[in-house]
């Protein structure tokens, strides 16, 4: 018998530091997910340090099954800097606890594992190895932002990060606007928080005045907000985006 790979949701306040006061973990994650997290003896994570911090927060609500220092946490291989194309790493060895009969947790830095997250490769490896996969309920900023946007929730696409180079970013935004208008499909994108303002500026420069842009900032945090306006109205009203709080951008042409 193999163990199960549990996809454990995380809060959405990672990396905000003192920018926002994190909410109580029970305000974001279901108690069922906290109970599973507290019982797991083995983890795969992007970052062991932040996973220990997560487990400390869990332990304040549900006692951990063993001392934190006895919980095994293995980090996912980090992709090379610079976006160089490389072969997908072999993640099968990370499933060793599950293949030995122990339950294993996969956690993202924020939100649901394997959604806009490198953990998807481990999930694929689990299926290939015959390890059962069980996702747990929790927040994902993409769907929270979409549901609050008022844009088309019947047809949408997540396009990830846009190019950093200004000209390429403008070209990509115009391409997405044409696609969105043609298919009436909402386009969702994210950015590193310190580039939030740059992405908004590029959107206001590249997109037509009637294109609707929705911005969600600090979802699940106190003071978080979602606002949907046309590009023309964003220009008239103006907005200053925080550079330490995650945001999700949606557009519909």
C-alpha positions as a Markdown table, in Angstrom:
| # | Residue | x | y | z |
|---|---|---|---|---|
| 1 | Unk | 0.0 | 0.0 | 0.0 |
| 2 | Unk | 1.3 | 3.5 | -0.9 |
| 3 | Unk | 0.6 | 6.6 | 1.0 |
| 4 | Unk | -1.4 | 9.5 | -0.4 |
| 5 | Unk | 0.0 | 12.8 | -1.8 |
| 6 | Unk | -2.1 | 15.5 | -0.2 |
| 7 | Unk | -2.2 | 18.9 | -2.0 |
| 8 | Unk | -2.3 | 21.2 | 1.1 |
| 9 | Unk | -3.5 | 24.8 | 0.5 |
| 10 | Unk | -1.5 | 27.7 | 1.9 |
| 11 | Unk | -2.6 | 31.2 | 2.9 |
| 12 | Unk | -2.2 | 34.1 | 0.5 |
| 13 | Unk | -0.2 | 36.3 | 2.8 |
| 14 | Unk | 3.3 | 34.9 | 2.0 |
| 15 | Unk | 5.9 | 37.6 | 1.5 |
| 16 | Unk | 3.7 | 40.5 | 2.7 |
| 17 | Unk | 5.8 | 41.0 | 5.8 |
| 18 | Unk | 4.8 | 44.1 | 7.7 |
| 19 | Unk | 2.8 | 45.4 | 4.7 |
| 20 | Unk | -0.4 | 43.7 | 6.0 |
| 21 | Unk | -1.3 | 41.9 | 9.2 |
| 22 | Unk | -1.9 | 38.3 | 8.3 |
| 23 | Unk | -5.4 | 37.0 | 9.2 |
| 24 | Unk | -5.9 | 34.1 | 11.5 |
| 25 | Unk | -5.2 | 31.0 | 9.6 |
| 26 | Unk | -8.7 | 29.7 | 10.3 |
| 27 | Unk | -10.1 | 32.7 | 8.5 |
| 28 | Unk | -8.4 | 31.5 | 5.3 |
| 29 | Unk | -8.0 | 27.7 | 5.5 |
| 30 | Unk | -10.7 | 25.1 | 6.3 |
| 31 | Unk | -10.3 | 23.2 | 9.6 |
| 32 | Unk | -10.3 | 20.0 | 7.6 |
| 33 | Unk | -7.1 | 21.1 | 5.7 |
| 34 | Unk | -5.5 | 22.1 | 9.0 |
| 35 | Unk | -6.2 | 18.7 | 10.5 |
| 36 | Unk | -4.6 | 16.9 | 7.6 |
| 37 | Unk | -1.6 | 19.3 | 7.6 |
| 38 | Unk | -1.0 | 18.7 | 11.3 |
| 39 | Unk | -0.9 | 15.0 | 10.8 |
| 40 | Unk | 1.5 | 14.8 | 7.9 |
| 41 | Unk | 5.0 | 13.5 | 8.7 |
| 42 | Unk | 6.6 | 14.3 | 5.3 |
| 43 | Unk | 6.4 | 17.3 | 3.0 |
| 44 | Unk | 7.6 | 18.5 | -0.4 |
| 45 | Unk | 7.8 | 22.3 | -0.6 |
| 46 | Unk | 9.3 | 25.2 | -2.5 |
| 47 | Unk | 10.9 | 26.5 | 0.6 |
| 48 | Unk | 11.5 | 24.5 | 3.8 |
| 49 | Unk | 11.8 | 27.7 | 6.0 |
| 50 | Unk | 8.4 | 29.1 | 5.0 |
| 51 | Unk | 6.9 | 25.6 | 5.3 |
| 52 | Unk | 8.1 | 25.4 | 8.9 |
| 53 | Unk | 6.5 | 28.8 | 9.5 |
| 54 | Unk | 3.2 | 27.5 | 8.0 |
| 55 | Unk | 3.3 | 24.5 | 10.3 |
| 56 | Unk | 3.9 | 26.6 | 13.3 |
| 57 | Unk | 0.7 | 28.5 | 12.5 |
| 58 | Unk | -1.1 | 25.2 | 11.9 |
| 59 | Unk | 0.1 | 24.0 | 15.3 |
| 60 | Unk | -1.4 | 27.0 | 17.1 |
| 61 | Unk | -4.8 | 25.6 | 16.0 |
| 62 | Unk | -4.3 | 21.9 | 15.7 |
| 63 | Unk | -1.5 | 20.0 | 17.6 |
| 64 | Unk | 1.1 | 18.6 | 15.2 |
| 65 | Unk | 1.4 | 14.9 | 15.2 |
| 66 | Unk | 5.1 | 15.1 | 16.0 |
| 67 | Unk | 7.6 | 17.8 | 17.0 |
| 68 | Unk | 8.3 | 20.2 | 14.1 |
| 69 | Unk | 12.0 | 19.3 | 14.0 |
| 70 | Unk | 11.0 | 15.7 | 13.3 |
| 71 | Unk | 8.9 | 16.5 | 10.3 |
| 72 | Unk | 10.6 | 15.8 | 7.0 |
| 73 | Unk | 10.6 | 18.7 | 4.5 |
| 74 | Unk | 12.3 | 18.3 | 1.1 |
| 75 | Unk | 12.5 | 21.2 | -1.3 |
| 76 | Unk | 11.6 | 21.0 | -5.0 |
| 77 | Unk | 14.5 | 21.6 | -7.4 |
| 78 | Unk | 14.8 | 25.3 | -8.2 |
| 79 | Unk | 14.5 | 26.3 | -11.9 |
| 80 | Unk | 17.7 | 28.0 | -13.2 |
| 81 | Unk | 17.7 | 31.8 | -13.2 |
| 82 | Unk | 17.3 | 33.6 | -16.5 |
| 83 | Unk | 14.6 | 31.4 | -17.8 |
| 84 | Unk | 16.9 | 29.0 | -19.6 |
| 85 | Unk | 15.2 | 26.0 | -21.1 |
| 86 | Unk | 16.2 | 22.8 | -19.3 |
| 87 | Unk | 14.8 | 19.2 | -19.2 |
| 88 | Unk | 12.2 | 18.6 | -16.5 |
| 89 | Unk | 13.8 | 17.3 | -13.3 |
| 90 | Unk | 13.1 | 13.8 | -12.2 |
| 91 | Unk | 10.9 | 14.2 | -9.1 |
| 92 | Unk | 10.1 | 10.5 | -8.6 |
| 93 | Unk | 12.7 | 10.3 | -5.7 |
| 94 | Unk | 10.7 | 12.9 | -3.8 |
| 95 | Unk | 7.8 | 10.4 | -3.6 |
| 96 | Unk | 9.8 | 7.9 | -1.6 |
| 97 | Unk | 7.9 | 8.4 | 1.6 |
| 98 | Unk | 4.6 | 7.8 | -0.2 |
| 99 | Unk | 5.9 | 4.7 | -1.9 |
| 100 | Unk | 7.0 | 3.4 | 1.5 |
| 101 | Unk | 3.4 | 3.8 | 2.8 |
| 102 | Unk | 3.5 | 7.2 | 4.4 |
| 103 | Unk | 1.3 | 10.1 | 3.6 |
| 104 | Unk | 3.0 | 13.1 | 2.0 |
| 105 | Unk | 2.1 | 16.8 | 1.7 |
| 106 | Unk | 2.8 | 19.1 | -1.2 |
| 107 | Unk | 2.6 | 22.8 | -0.4 |
| 108 | Unk | 3.0 | 26.0 | -2.5 |
| 109 | Unk | 4.3 | 29.3 | -1.3 |
| 110 | Unk | 0.8 | 30.6 | -1.6 |
| 111 | Unk | -2.6 | 29.3 | -2.5 |
| 112 | Unk | -3.2 | 25.9 | -4.0 |
| 113 | Unk | -0.3 | 23.6 | -4.9 |
| 114 | Unk | 0.2 | 22.9 | -8.7 |
| 115 | Unk | -1.8 | 25.9 | -9.8 |
| 116 | Unk | 0.6 | 28.5 | -11.2 |
| 117 | Unk | 3.1 | 26.5 | -9.2 |
| 118 | Unk | 6.1 | 24.1 | -10.0 |
| 119 | Unk | 4.5 | 21.4 | -7.8 |
| 120 | Unk | 2.5 | 20.3 | -10.8 |
| 121 | Unk | 5.5 | 18.2 | -11.9 |
| 122 | Unk | 5.4 | 16.3 | -8.6 |
| 123 | Unk | 1.7 | 15.6 | -9.1 |
| 124 | Unk | 2.4 | 14.3 | -12.6 |
| 125 | Unk | 5.1 | 12.0 | -11.1 |
| 126 | Unk | 2.7 | 10.8 | -8.5 |
| 127 | Unk | 0.1 | 9.7 | -11.1 |
| 128 | Unk | 2.9 | 8.0 | -13.1 |
| 129 | Unk | 4.0 | 6.1 | -9.9 |
| 130 | Unk | 0.5 | 5.1 | -8.9 |
| 131 | Unk | 0.4 | 7.3 | -5.8 |
| 132 | Unk | -3.1 | 8.6 | -4.9 |
| 133 | Unk | -3.5 | 12.4 | -5.1 |
| 134 | Unk | -5.9 | 14.2 | -2.9 |
| 135 | Unk | -6.4 | 18.0 | -3.2 |
| 136 | Unk | -7.7 | 19.9 | -0.2 |
| 137 | Unk | -9.9 | 22.9 | -0.3 |
| 138 | Unk | -8.3 | 26.3 | 0.1 |
| 139 | Unk | -7.9 | 29.7 | -1.6 |
| 140 | Unk | -6.5 | 30.4 | -5.0 |
| 141 | Unk | -6.0 | 34.1 | -5.8 |
| 142 | Unk | -6.7 | 33.6 | -9.5 |
| 143 | Unk | -10.2 | 32.3 | -9.0 |
| 144 | Unk | -11.0 | 34.7 | -6.2 |
| 145 | Unk | -10.0 | 37.6 | -8.4 |
| 146 | Unk | -12.0 | 36.3 | -11.3 |
| 147 | Unk | -15.1 | 35.8 | -9.3 |
| 148 | Unk | -14.9 | 39.3 | -7.9 |
| 149 | Unk | -14.1 | 41.0 | -11.2 |
| 150 | Unk | -17.4 | 40.9 | -12.9 |
| 151 | Unk | -15.7 | 39.8 | -16.1 |
| 152 | Unk | -16.5 | 36.6 | -18.0 |
| 153 | Unk | -16.2 | 33.6 | -15.7 |
| 154 | Unk | -17.4 | 31.2 | -18.3 |
| 155 | Unk | -14.4 | 31.5 | -20.5 |
| 156 | Unk | -11.0 | 32.6 | -19.1 |
| 157 | Unk | -7.3 | 31.9 | -19.4 |
| 158 | Unk | -4.4 | 32.3 | -17.0 |
| 159 | Unk | -1.4 | 33.6 | -18.9 |
| 160 | Unk | 1.1 | 33.8 | -16.1 |
| 161 | Unk | 3.8 | 36.5 | -16.0 |
| 162 | Unk | 4.2 | 38.9 | -18.9 |
| 163 | Unk | 7.6 | 39.8 | -20.4 |
| 164 | Unk | 9.7 | 42.1 | -18.3 |
| 165 | Unk | 11.2 | 44.0 | -21.3 |
| 166 | Unk | 8.9 | 47.0 | -21.9 |
| 167 | Unk | 8.4 | 46.6 | -25.7 |
| 168 | Unk | 7.7 | 42.9 | -25.4 |
| 169 | Unk | 5.3 | 43.5 | -22.6 |
| 170 | Unk | 3.3 | 46.0 | -24.6 |
| 171 | Unk | 3.2 | 43.7 | -27.6 |
| 172 | Unk | 1.9 | 40.8 | -25.4 |
| 173 | Unk | -0.8 | 42.9 | -23.8 |
| 174 | Unk | -2.1 | 44.0 | -27.2 |
| 175 | Unk | -2.0 | 40.4 | -28.4 |
| 176 | Unk | -4.1 | 39.3 | -25.3 |
| 177 | Unk | -6.5 | 42.2 | -25.8 |
| 178 | Unk | -7.2 | 41.1 | -29.4 |
| 179 | Unk | -7.7 | 37.5 | -28.2 |
| 180 | Unk | -9.9 | 38.6 | -25.4 |
| 181 | Unk | -12.1 | 40.7 | -27.7 |
| 182 | Unk | -12.4 | 38.0 | -30.4 |
| 183 | Unk | -13.3 | 35.2 | -28.0 |
| 184 | Unk | -14.9 | 37.2 | -25.1 |
| 185 | Unk | -12.4 | 35.5 | -22.9 |
| 186 | Unk | -11.0 | 37.0 | -19.7 |
| 187 | Unk | -7.2 | 37.0 | -19.5 |
| 188 | Unk | -5.7 | 36.6 | -16.0 |
| 189 | Unk | -2.1 | 37.5 | -15.2 |
| 190 | Unk | 0.2 | 38.0 | -12.2 |
| 191 | Unk | 3.3 | 39.9 | -11.5 |
| 192 | Unk | 6.1 | 40.1 | -8.9 |
| 193 | Unk | 4.7 | 42.6 | -6.3 |
| 194 | Unk | 7.4 | 45.1 | -6.8 |
| 195 | Unk | 6.4 | 45.3 | -10.5 |
| 196 | Unk | 2.7 | 45.8 | -9.9 |
| 197 | Unk | 2.9 | 49.5 | -10.8 |
| 198 | Unk | 4.9 | 48.8 | -13.9 |
| 199 | Unk | 2.4 | 46.3 | -15.2 |
| 200 | Unk | -0.5 | 48.6 | -14.6 |
| 201 | Unk | 1.3 | 51.5 | -16.4 |
| 202 | Unk | 1.9 | 49.2 | -19.4 |
| 203 | Unk | -1.7 | 48.1 | -19.4 |
| 204 | Unk | -2.9 | 51.7 | -19.5 |
| 205 | Unk | -0.4 | 52.5 | -22.3 |
| 206 | Unk | -1.2 | 49.5 | -24.4 |
| 207 | Unk | -4.9 | 48.8 | -24.1 |
| 208 | Unk | -7.9 | 50.6 | -25.7 |
| 209 | Unk | -9.9 | 52.9 | -23.5 |
| 210 | Unk | -13.0 | 50.7 | -23.5 |
| 211 | Unk | -11.1 | 47.5 | -22.4 |
| 212 | Unk | -12.1 | 46.5 | -18.9 |
| 213 | Unk | -9.3 | 45.9 | -16.4 |
| 214 | Unk | -9.8 | 44.4 | -13.0 |
| 215 | Unk | -7.2 | 44.5 | -10.3 |
| 216 | Unk | -7.4 | 42.5 | -7.0 |
| 217 | Unk | -4.9 | 43.3 | -4.3 |
| 218 | Unk | -4.2 | 41.6 | -1.0 |
| 219 | Unk | -7.0 | 39.0 | -1.3 |
| 220 | Unk | -8.0 | 37.5 | 2.1 |
| 221 | Unk | -6.0 | 40.2 | 3.8 |
| 222 | Unk | -7.6 | 43.0 | 5.8 |
| 223 | Unk | -8.0 | 45.9 | 3.5 |
| 224 | Unk | -7.8 | 43.8 | 0.4 |
| 225 | Unk | -9.8 | 45.0 | -2.6 |
| 226 | Unk | -11.0 | 44.3 | -6.1 |
| 227 | Unk | -11.8 | 47.1 | -8.6 |
| 228 | Unk | -12.9 | 46.8 | -12.2 |
| 229 | Unk | -12.9 | 49.8 | -14.5 |
| 230 | Unk | -12.3 | 50.6 | -18.2 |
| 231 | Unk | -8.8 | 51.7 | -19.1 |
| 232 | Unk | -10.1 | 55.2 | -19.7 |
| 233 | Unk | -11.6 | 55.3 | -16.1 |
| 234 | Unk | -8.4 | 53.9 | -14.6 |
| 235 | Unk | -6.5 | 56.8 | -16.3 |
| 236 | Unk | -9.0 | 59.3 | -15.0 |
| 237 | Unk | -9.1 | 58.0 | -11.4 |
| 238 | Unk | -5.5 | 56.9 | -11.0 |
| 239 | Unk | -4.4 | 54.3 | -8.5 |
| 240 | Unk | -1.2 | 53.5 | -6.5 |
| 241 | Unk | -0.5 | 49.8 | -6.1 |
| 242 | Unk | 1.5 | 48.4 | -3.2 |
| 243 | Unk | 4.8 | 46.9 | -4.0 |
| 244 | Unk | 4.9 | 44.2 | -1.4 |
| 245 | Unk | 1.3 | 42.8 | -1.6 |
| 246 | Unk | 0.4 | 40.3 | -4.4 |
| 247 | Unk | -2.1 | 41.4 | -7.1 |
| 248 | Unk | -4.0 | 39.6 | -9.8 |
| 249 | Unk | -4.8 | 41.5 | -13.1 |
| 250 | Unk | -7.7 | 40.6 | -15.4 |
| 251 | Unk | -8.6 | 42.1 | -18.7 |
| 252 | Unk | -11.6 | 41.7 | -21.1 |
| 253 | Unk | -11.6 | 43.5 | -24.4 |
